[in-house]
Coordinates of C-alpha atoms and ligand atoms in Angstrom, one line a residue:
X1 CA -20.4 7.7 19.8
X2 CA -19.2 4.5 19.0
X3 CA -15.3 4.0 20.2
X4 CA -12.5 2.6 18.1
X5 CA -9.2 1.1 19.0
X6 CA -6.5 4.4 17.9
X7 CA -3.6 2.1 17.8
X8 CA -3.1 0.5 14.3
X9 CA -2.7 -2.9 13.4
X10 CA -0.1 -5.3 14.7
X11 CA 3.4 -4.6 12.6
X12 CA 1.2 -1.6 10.5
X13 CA 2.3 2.0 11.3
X14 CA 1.0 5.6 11.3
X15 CA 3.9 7.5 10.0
X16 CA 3.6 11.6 10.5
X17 CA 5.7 14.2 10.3
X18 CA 8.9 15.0 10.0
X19 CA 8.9 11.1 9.3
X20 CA 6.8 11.1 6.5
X21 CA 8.1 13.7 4.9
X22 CA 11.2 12.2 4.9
X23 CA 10.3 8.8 3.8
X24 CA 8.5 10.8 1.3
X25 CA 12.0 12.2 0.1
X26 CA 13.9 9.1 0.1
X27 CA 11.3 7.5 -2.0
X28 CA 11.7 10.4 -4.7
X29 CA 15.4 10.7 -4.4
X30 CA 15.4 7.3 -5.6
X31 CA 13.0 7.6 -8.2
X32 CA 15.7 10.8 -9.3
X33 CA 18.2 8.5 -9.3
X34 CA 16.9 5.3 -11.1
X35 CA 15.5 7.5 -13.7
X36 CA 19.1 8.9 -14.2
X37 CA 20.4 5.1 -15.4
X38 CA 17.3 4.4 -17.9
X39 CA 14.9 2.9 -15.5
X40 CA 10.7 3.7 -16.0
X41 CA 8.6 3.6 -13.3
X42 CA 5.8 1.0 -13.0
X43 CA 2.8 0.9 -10.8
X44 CA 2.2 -3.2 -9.5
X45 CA -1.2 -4.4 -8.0
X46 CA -0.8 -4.7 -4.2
X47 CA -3.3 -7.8 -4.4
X48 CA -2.0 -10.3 -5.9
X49 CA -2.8 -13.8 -7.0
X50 CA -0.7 -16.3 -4.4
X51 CA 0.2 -18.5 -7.4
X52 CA 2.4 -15.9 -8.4
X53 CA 4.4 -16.6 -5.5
X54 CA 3.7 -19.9 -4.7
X55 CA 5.9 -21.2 -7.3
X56 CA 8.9 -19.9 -6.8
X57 CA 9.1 -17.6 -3.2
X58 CA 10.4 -20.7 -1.3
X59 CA 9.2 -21.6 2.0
X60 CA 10.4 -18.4 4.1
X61 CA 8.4 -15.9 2.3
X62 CA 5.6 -18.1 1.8
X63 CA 5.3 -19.0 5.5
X64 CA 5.1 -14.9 6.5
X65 CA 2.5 -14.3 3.8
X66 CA -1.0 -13.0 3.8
X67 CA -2.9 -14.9 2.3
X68 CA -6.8 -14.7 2.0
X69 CA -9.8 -15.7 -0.1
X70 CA -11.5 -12.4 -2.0
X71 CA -15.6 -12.6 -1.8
X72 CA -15.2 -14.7 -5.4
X73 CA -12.9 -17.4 -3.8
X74 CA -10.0 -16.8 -5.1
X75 CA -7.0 -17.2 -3.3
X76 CA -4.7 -13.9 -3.4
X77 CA -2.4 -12.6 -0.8
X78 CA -0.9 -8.8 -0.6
X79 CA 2.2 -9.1 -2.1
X80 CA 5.7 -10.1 0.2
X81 CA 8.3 -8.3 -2.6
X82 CA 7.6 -6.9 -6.2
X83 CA 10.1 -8.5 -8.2
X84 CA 7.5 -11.8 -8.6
X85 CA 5.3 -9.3 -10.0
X86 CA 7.1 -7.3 -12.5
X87 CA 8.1 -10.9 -13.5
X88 CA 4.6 -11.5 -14.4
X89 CA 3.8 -8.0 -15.8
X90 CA 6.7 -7.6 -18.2
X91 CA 5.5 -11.4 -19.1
X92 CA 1.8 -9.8 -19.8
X93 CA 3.0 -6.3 -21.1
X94 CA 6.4 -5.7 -21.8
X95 CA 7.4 -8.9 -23.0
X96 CA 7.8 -7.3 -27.0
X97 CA 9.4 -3.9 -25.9
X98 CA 13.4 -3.8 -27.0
X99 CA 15.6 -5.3 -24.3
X100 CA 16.7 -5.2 -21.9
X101 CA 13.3 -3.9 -20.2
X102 CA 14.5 -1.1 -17.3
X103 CA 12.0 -0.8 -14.5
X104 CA 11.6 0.4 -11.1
X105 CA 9.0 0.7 -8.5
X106 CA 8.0 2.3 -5.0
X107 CA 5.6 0.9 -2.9
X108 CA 4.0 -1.2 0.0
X109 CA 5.1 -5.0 0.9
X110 CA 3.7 -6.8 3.6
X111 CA 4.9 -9.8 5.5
X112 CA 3.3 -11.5 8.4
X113 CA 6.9 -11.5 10.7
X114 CA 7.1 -10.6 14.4
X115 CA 7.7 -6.8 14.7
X116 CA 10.6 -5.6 16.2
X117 CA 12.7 -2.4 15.1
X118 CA 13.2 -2.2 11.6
X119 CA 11.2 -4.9 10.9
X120 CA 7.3 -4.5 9.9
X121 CA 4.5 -6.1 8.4
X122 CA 4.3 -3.2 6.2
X123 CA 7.3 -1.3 4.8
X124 CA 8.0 0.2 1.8
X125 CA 10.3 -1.2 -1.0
X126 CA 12.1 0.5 -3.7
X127 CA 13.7 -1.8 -6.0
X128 CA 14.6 -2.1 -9.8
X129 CA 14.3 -4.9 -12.5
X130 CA 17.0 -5.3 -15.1
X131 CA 15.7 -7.7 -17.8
X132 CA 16.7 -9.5 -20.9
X133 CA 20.8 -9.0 -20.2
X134 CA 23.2 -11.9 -19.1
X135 CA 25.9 -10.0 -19.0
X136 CA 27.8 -9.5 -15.3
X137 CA 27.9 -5.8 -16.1
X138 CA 24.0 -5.6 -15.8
X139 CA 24.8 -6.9 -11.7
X140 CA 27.4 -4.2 -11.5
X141 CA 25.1 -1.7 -13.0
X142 CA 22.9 -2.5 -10.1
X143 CA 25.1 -2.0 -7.3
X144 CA 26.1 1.1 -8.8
X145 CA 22.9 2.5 -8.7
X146 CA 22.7 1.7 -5.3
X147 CA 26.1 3.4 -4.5
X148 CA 24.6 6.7 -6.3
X149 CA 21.2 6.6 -4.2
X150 CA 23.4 5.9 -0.8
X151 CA 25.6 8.5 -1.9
X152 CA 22.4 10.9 -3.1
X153 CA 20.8 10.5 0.3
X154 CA 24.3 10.6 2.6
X155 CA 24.3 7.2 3.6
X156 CA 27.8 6.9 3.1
X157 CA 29.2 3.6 5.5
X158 CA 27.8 0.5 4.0
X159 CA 28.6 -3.1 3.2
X160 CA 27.9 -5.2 -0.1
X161 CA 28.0 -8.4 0.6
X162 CA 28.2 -10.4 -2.3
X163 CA 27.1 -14.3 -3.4
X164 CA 26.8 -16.5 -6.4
X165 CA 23.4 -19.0 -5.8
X166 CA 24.7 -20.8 -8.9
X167 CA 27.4 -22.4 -6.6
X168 CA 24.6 -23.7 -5.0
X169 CA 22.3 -25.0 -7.4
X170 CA 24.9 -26.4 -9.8
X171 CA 26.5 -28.5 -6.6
X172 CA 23.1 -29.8 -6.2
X173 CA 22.4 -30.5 -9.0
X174 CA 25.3 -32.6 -9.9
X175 CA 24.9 -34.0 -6.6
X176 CA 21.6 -35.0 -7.6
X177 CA 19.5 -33.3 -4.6
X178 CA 15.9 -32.7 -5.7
X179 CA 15.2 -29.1 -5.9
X180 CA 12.5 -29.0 -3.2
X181 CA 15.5 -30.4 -0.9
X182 CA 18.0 -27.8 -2.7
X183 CA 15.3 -25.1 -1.4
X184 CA 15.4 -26.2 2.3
X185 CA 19.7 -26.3 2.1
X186 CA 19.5 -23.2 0.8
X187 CA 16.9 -21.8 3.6
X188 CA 19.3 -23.0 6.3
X189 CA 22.2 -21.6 4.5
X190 CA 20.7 -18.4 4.6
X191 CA 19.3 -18.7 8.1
X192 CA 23.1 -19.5 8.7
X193 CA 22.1 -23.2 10.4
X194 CA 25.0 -24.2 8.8
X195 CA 24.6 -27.7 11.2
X196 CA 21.0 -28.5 9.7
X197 CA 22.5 -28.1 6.0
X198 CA 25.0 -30.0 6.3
X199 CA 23.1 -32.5 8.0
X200 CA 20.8 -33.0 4.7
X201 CA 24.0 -32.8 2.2
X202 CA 25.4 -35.5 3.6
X203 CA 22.8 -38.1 3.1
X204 CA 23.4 -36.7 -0.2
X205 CA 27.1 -37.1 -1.3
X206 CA 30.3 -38.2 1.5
X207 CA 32.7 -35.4 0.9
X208 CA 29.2 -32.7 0.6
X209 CA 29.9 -31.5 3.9
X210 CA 33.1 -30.5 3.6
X211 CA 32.9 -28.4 0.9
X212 CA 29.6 -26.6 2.2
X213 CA 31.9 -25.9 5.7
X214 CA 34.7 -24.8 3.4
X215 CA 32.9 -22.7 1.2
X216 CA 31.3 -21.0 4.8
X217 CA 34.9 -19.6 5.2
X218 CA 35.5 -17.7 2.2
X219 CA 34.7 -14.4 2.9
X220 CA 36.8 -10.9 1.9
X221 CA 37.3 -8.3 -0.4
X222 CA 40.1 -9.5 -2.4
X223 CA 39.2 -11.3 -5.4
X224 CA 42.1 -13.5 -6.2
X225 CA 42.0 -14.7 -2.7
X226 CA 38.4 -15.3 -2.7
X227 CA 39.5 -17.9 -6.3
X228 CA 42.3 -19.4 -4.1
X229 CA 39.7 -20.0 -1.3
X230 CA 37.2 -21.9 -3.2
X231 CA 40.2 -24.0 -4.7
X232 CA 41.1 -25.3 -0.9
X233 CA 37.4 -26.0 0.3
X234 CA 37.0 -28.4 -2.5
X235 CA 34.7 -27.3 -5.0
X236 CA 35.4 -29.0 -8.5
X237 CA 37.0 -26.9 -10.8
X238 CA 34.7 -26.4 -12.6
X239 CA 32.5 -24.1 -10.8
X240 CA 35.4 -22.3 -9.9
X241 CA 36.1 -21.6 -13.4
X242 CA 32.8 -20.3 -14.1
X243 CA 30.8 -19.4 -11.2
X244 CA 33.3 -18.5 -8.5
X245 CA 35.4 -16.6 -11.3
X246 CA 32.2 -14.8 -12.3
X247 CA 31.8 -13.3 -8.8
X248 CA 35.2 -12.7 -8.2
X249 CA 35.1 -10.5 -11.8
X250 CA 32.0 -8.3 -10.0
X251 CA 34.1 -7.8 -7.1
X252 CA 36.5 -6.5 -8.6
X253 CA 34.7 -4.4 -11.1
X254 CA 32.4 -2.6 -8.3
X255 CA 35.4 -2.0 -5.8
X256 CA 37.3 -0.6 -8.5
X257 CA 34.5 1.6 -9.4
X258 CA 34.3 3.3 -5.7
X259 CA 32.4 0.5 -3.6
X260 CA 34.6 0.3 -0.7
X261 CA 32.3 -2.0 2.0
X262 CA 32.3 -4.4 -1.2
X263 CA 32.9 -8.1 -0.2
X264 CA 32.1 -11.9 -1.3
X265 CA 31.0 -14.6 1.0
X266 CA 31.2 -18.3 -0.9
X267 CA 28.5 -18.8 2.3
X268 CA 26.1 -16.1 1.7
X269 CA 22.7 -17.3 0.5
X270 CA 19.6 -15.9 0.1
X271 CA 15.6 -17.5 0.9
X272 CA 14.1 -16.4 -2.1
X273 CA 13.8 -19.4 -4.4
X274 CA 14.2 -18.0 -7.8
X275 CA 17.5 -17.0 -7.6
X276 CA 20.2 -18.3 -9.9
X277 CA 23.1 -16.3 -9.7
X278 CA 25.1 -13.3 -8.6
X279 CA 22.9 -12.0 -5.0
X280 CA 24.0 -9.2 -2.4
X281 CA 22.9 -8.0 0.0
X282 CA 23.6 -4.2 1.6
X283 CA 24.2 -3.5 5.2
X284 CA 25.1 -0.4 6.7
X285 CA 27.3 0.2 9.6
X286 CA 26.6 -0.2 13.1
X287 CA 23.5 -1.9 12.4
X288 CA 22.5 -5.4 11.4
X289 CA 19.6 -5.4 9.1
X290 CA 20.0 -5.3 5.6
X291 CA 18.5 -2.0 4.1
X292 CA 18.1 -3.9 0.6
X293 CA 19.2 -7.2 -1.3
X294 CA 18.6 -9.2 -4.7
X295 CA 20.4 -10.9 -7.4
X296 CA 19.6 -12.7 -10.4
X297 CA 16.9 -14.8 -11.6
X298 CA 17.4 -15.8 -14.8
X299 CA 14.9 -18.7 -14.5
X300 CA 11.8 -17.1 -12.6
X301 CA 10.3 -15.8 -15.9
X302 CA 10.6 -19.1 -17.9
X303 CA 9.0 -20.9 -14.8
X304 CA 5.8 -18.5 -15.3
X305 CA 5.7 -19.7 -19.2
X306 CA 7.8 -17.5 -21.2
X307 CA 11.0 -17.7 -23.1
X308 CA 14.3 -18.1 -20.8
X309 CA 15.0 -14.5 -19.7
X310 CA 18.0 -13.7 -18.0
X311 CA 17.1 -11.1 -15.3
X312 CA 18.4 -9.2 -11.9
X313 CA 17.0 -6.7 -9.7
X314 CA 16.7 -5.4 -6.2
X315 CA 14.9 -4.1 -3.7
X316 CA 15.6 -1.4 -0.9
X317 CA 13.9 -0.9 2.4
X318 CA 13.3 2.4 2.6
X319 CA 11.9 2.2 6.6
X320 CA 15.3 0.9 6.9
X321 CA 17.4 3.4 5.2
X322 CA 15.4 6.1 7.4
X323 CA 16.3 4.2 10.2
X324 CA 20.1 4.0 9.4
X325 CA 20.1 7.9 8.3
X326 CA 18.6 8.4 11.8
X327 CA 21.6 6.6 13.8
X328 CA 24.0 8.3 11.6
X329 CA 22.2 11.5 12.6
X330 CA 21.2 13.0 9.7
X331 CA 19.7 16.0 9.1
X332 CA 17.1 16.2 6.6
X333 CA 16.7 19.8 5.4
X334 CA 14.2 21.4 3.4
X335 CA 15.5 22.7 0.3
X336 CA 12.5 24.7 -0.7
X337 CA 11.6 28.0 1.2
X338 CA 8.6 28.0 3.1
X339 CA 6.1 31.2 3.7
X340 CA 3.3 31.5 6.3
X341 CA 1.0 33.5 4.7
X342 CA -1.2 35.3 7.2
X343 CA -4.4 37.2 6.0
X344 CA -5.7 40.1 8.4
X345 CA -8.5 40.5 5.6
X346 CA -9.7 37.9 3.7
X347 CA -9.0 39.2 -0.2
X348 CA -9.3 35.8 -1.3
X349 CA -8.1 37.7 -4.6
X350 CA -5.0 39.3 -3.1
X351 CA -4.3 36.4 -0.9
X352 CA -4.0 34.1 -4.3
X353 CA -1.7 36.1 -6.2
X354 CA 0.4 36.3 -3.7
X355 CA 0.5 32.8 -3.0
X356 CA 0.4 32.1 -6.6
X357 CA 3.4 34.0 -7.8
X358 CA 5.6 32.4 -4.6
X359 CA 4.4 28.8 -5.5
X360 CA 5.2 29.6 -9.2
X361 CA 9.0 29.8 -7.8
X362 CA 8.6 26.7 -6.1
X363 CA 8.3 28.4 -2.6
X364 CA 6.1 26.5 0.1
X365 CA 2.9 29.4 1.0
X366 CA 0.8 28.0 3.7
X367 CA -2.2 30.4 4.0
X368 CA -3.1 30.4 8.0
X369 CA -6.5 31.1 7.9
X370 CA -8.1 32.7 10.8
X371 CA -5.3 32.9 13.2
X372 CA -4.0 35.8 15.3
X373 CA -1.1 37.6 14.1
X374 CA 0.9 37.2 17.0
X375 CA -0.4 33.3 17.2
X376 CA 0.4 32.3 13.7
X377 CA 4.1 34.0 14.0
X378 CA 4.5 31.1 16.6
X379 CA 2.9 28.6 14.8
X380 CA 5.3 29.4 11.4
X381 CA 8.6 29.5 13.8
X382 CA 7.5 26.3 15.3
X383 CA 7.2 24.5 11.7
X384 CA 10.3 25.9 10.7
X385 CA 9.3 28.4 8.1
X386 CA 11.8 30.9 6.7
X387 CA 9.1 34.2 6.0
X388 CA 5.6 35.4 7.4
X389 CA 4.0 37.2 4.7
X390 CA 1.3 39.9 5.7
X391 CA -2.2 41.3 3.8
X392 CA -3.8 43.4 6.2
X393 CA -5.9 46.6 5.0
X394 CA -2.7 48.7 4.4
X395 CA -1.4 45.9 1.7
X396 CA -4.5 45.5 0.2
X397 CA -5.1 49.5 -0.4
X398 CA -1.6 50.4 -1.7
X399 CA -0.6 47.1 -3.6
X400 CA 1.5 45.3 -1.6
X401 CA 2.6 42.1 0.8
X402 CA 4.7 43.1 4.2
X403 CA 7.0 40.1 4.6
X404 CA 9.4 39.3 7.5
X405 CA 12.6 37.2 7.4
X406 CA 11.8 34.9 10.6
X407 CA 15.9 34.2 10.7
X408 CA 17.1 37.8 10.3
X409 CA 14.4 39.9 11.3
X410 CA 14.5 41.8 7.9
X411 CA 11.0 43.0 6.9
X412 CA 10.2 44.8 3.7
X413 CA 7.0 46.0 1.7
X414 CA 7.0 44.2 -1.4
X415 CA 5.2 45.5 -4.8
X416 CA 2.6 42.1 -5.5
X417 CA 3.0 42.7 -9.1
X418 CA 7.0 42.8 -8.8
X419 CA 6.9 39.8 -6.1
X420 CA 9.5 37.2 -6.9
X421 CA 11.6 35.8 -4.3
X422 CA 14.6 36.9 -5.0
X423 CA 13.0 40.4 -3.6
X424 CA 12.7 39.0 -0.3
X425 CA 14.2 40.2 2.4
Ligands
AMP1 P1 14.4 -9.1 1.0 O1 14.0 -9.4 -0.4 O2 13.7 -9.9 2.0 O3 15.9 -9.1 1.2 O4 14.0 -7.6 1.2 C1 14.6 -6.5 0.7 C2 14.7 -5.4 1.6 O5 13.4 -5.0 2.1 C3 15.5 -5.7 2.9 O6 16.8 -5.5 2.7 C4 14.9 -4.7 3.9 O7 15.5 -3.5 3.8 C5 13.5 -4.6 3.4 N1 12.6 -5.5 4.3 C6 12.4 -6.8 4.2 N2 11.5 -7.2 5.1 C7 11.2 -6.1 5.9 C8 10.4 -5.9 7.0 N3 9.7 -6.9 7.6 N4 10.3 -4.6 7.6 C9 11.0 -3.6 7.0 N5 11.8 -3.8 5.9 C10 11.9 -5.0 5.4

């Protein structure tokens, strides 16, 4: 027999249960939950043409890519995010549907980083796309759907850190830094190298540096303070007026609307290249990963051809939010009552109705085939399960399941054709 290495991939991991299910749970909580503000799902390829992200990804996602020629020669890579994608898909599909276009995904990313806890070459994103609105209530919508889903799941201490990239870009820009250059700033920014930006932004302009040092040190939750802040590091009033007013208006909005951790930080940046305005990024507490970020990009879809299209979005990590649920030490619990069904005979007939009438409730039935009674009592206490039900000879011949409350110890002969599970015991 031929051997095979059991351990997975580098960064790639076999997740089983109770993780899985889980993860499984997180992922459909938050399909519940964006499905509850007017998003639709949509299903993205996971092989993707590297164009796609070429042009706009900026150099720290491109550099963790993979990136590989298919047996035609064309040069596609699995994708590092979604949002790129949905870019391109509502440019192909949805482009005609009323606005704004709602939509939300679950699925895969893959990034070629060096493993470490909480961070994978595979994990799983959930994230939403709001397109075709300008307005700052479309951000705040977004945050809000994030405080339901934290709130749905019991992730309840979190930070939102808040940024506006248009600080950024319209400094450059008026400072007339090439946007290639305006990319590598804004990766150090991020990377907080605060020494290596300023280092390019004054070859730039004289007085750059000190307003890129100044901006670094307004960071709080109040947003009048946050206005006063921007006013002493310099910036020209005019950005104050528009951009840093802008994000001072979402802070207040969201922490008036129940986002306690909610906070703006003039010197928050983030490496993907397309974004243009209002970004965040969510931390919870006691840990310092981000479970999920995004912002605006209200230039990425004009950039792949189409009409300007204002648009914001964001993606959570749902390996991440496990992990945080974990430290915090939640318990996940199974809402849905499980059975072990154990057949001493096999009635394959008997045996389905049974199982069938249960399921129809929504109960879990797990026919043990095969096993000893005394053998698959431990197996169903081991797993957890809340009943054993029983078709031996007796049932079959006078109509009936024997079932056994594995909490209370409560058994009872059931009628199959009255079974529901309210007659349990
Ligand atoms: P980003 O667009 O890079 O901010 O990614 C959005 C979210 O995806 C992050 O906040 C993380 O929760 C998650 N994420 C990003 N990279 C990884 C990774 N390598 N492993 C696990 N989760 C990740």
């Amino acid at each position: 027999m031929p051997k095979i290495r059991l351990e997975p991939v580098r960064g790639m991991r076999d997740i089983i249960p109770p993780d899985s299910n889980e993860i499984l749970w997180l992922e459909n909580s938050f399909a519940e939950v964006a499905r509850r503000y007017g998003y639709e799902y949509v299903i993205l390829p996971v092989v993707e043409s590297f164009k796609v992200f070429e042009v706009k990804s900026g150099p720290e996602i491109r550099r963790s890519m993979y990136v590989f020629e298919d047996k035609a020669g064309r040069v596609v890579c699995l994708r590092p995010e979604l949002t790129a994608i949905a870019a391109r898909v509502y440019l192909r599909k949805l482009q005609t549907s009323p606005k704004p276009v709602k939509i939300f995904y679950i699925g895969k990313a893959f990034r070629y980083e060096e493993p470490q806890r909480g961070r994978y070459r595979e994990f799983i994103q959930a994230g939403v796309e709001y397109i075709g609105e300008e307005s700052i209530y479309a951000d705040a919508e977004l945050i809000l759907l994030i405080r339901d889903y934290l709130k749905y799941i019991g992730l309840n201490e979190y930070s939102v850190k808040l940024g506006n990239m248009a600080i950024y870009r319209s400094l450059f820009n008026a400072w007339g830094i090439q946007e290639d250059v305006q990319d590598e700033i804004i990766h150090y920014i991020d990377k907080k190298e605060l020494g290596k930006a300023v280092d390019i932004v004054s070859k730039h302009i004289a007085n750059g540096a000190e307003i890129i040092e100044g901006l670094s040190k307004c960071v709080g939750s109040d947003p009048d303070e946050l206005l006063k802040c921007a006013e002493r590091s310099g910036l020209p009033k005019e950005l104050i007026n528009t951009h840093v007013s802008r994000l001072s208006k979402l802070l207040s909005i969201i922490r008036e609307l129940g986002v306690k951790g909610a906070y703006a930080d003039l010197g928050f940046a983030r490496g993907l290249a397309y974004y243009t305005g209002i970004i965040f990024e969510v931390i919870p507490k006691g840990m310092s990963l981000s479970i999920g970020g995004g912002g605006r990009y209200d230039t990425l879809i004009s950039t792949y051809g189409g009409p300007k299209t204002p648009a914001t979005g964001f993606a959570l990590g749902i390996d991440r939010i496990h992990l945080a649920l974990k430290n915090v030490g939640k318990v996940f619990r199974d809402e849905v009552v499980k059975i072990a069904l154990i057949p001493l005979i096999m009635n394959y007939r008997v045996i389905d109705e049974v199982a069938s009438r249960l399921r129809g409730e929504g109960a879990v039935v797990n026919v043990l085939l095969r096993s000893r009674l005394s053998t698959a009592i431990s197996i169903a206490s081991s797993k957890g399960y809340d009943y054993i039900a029983i078709i031996g000879e007796k049932e079959v011949r006078e109509g009936v399941v024997t079932i056994k409350n594995l909490r209370s110890r409560r058994q009872r002969s059931i009628s199959i054709k009255k079974l529901t599970l309210g007659e349990l015991p």
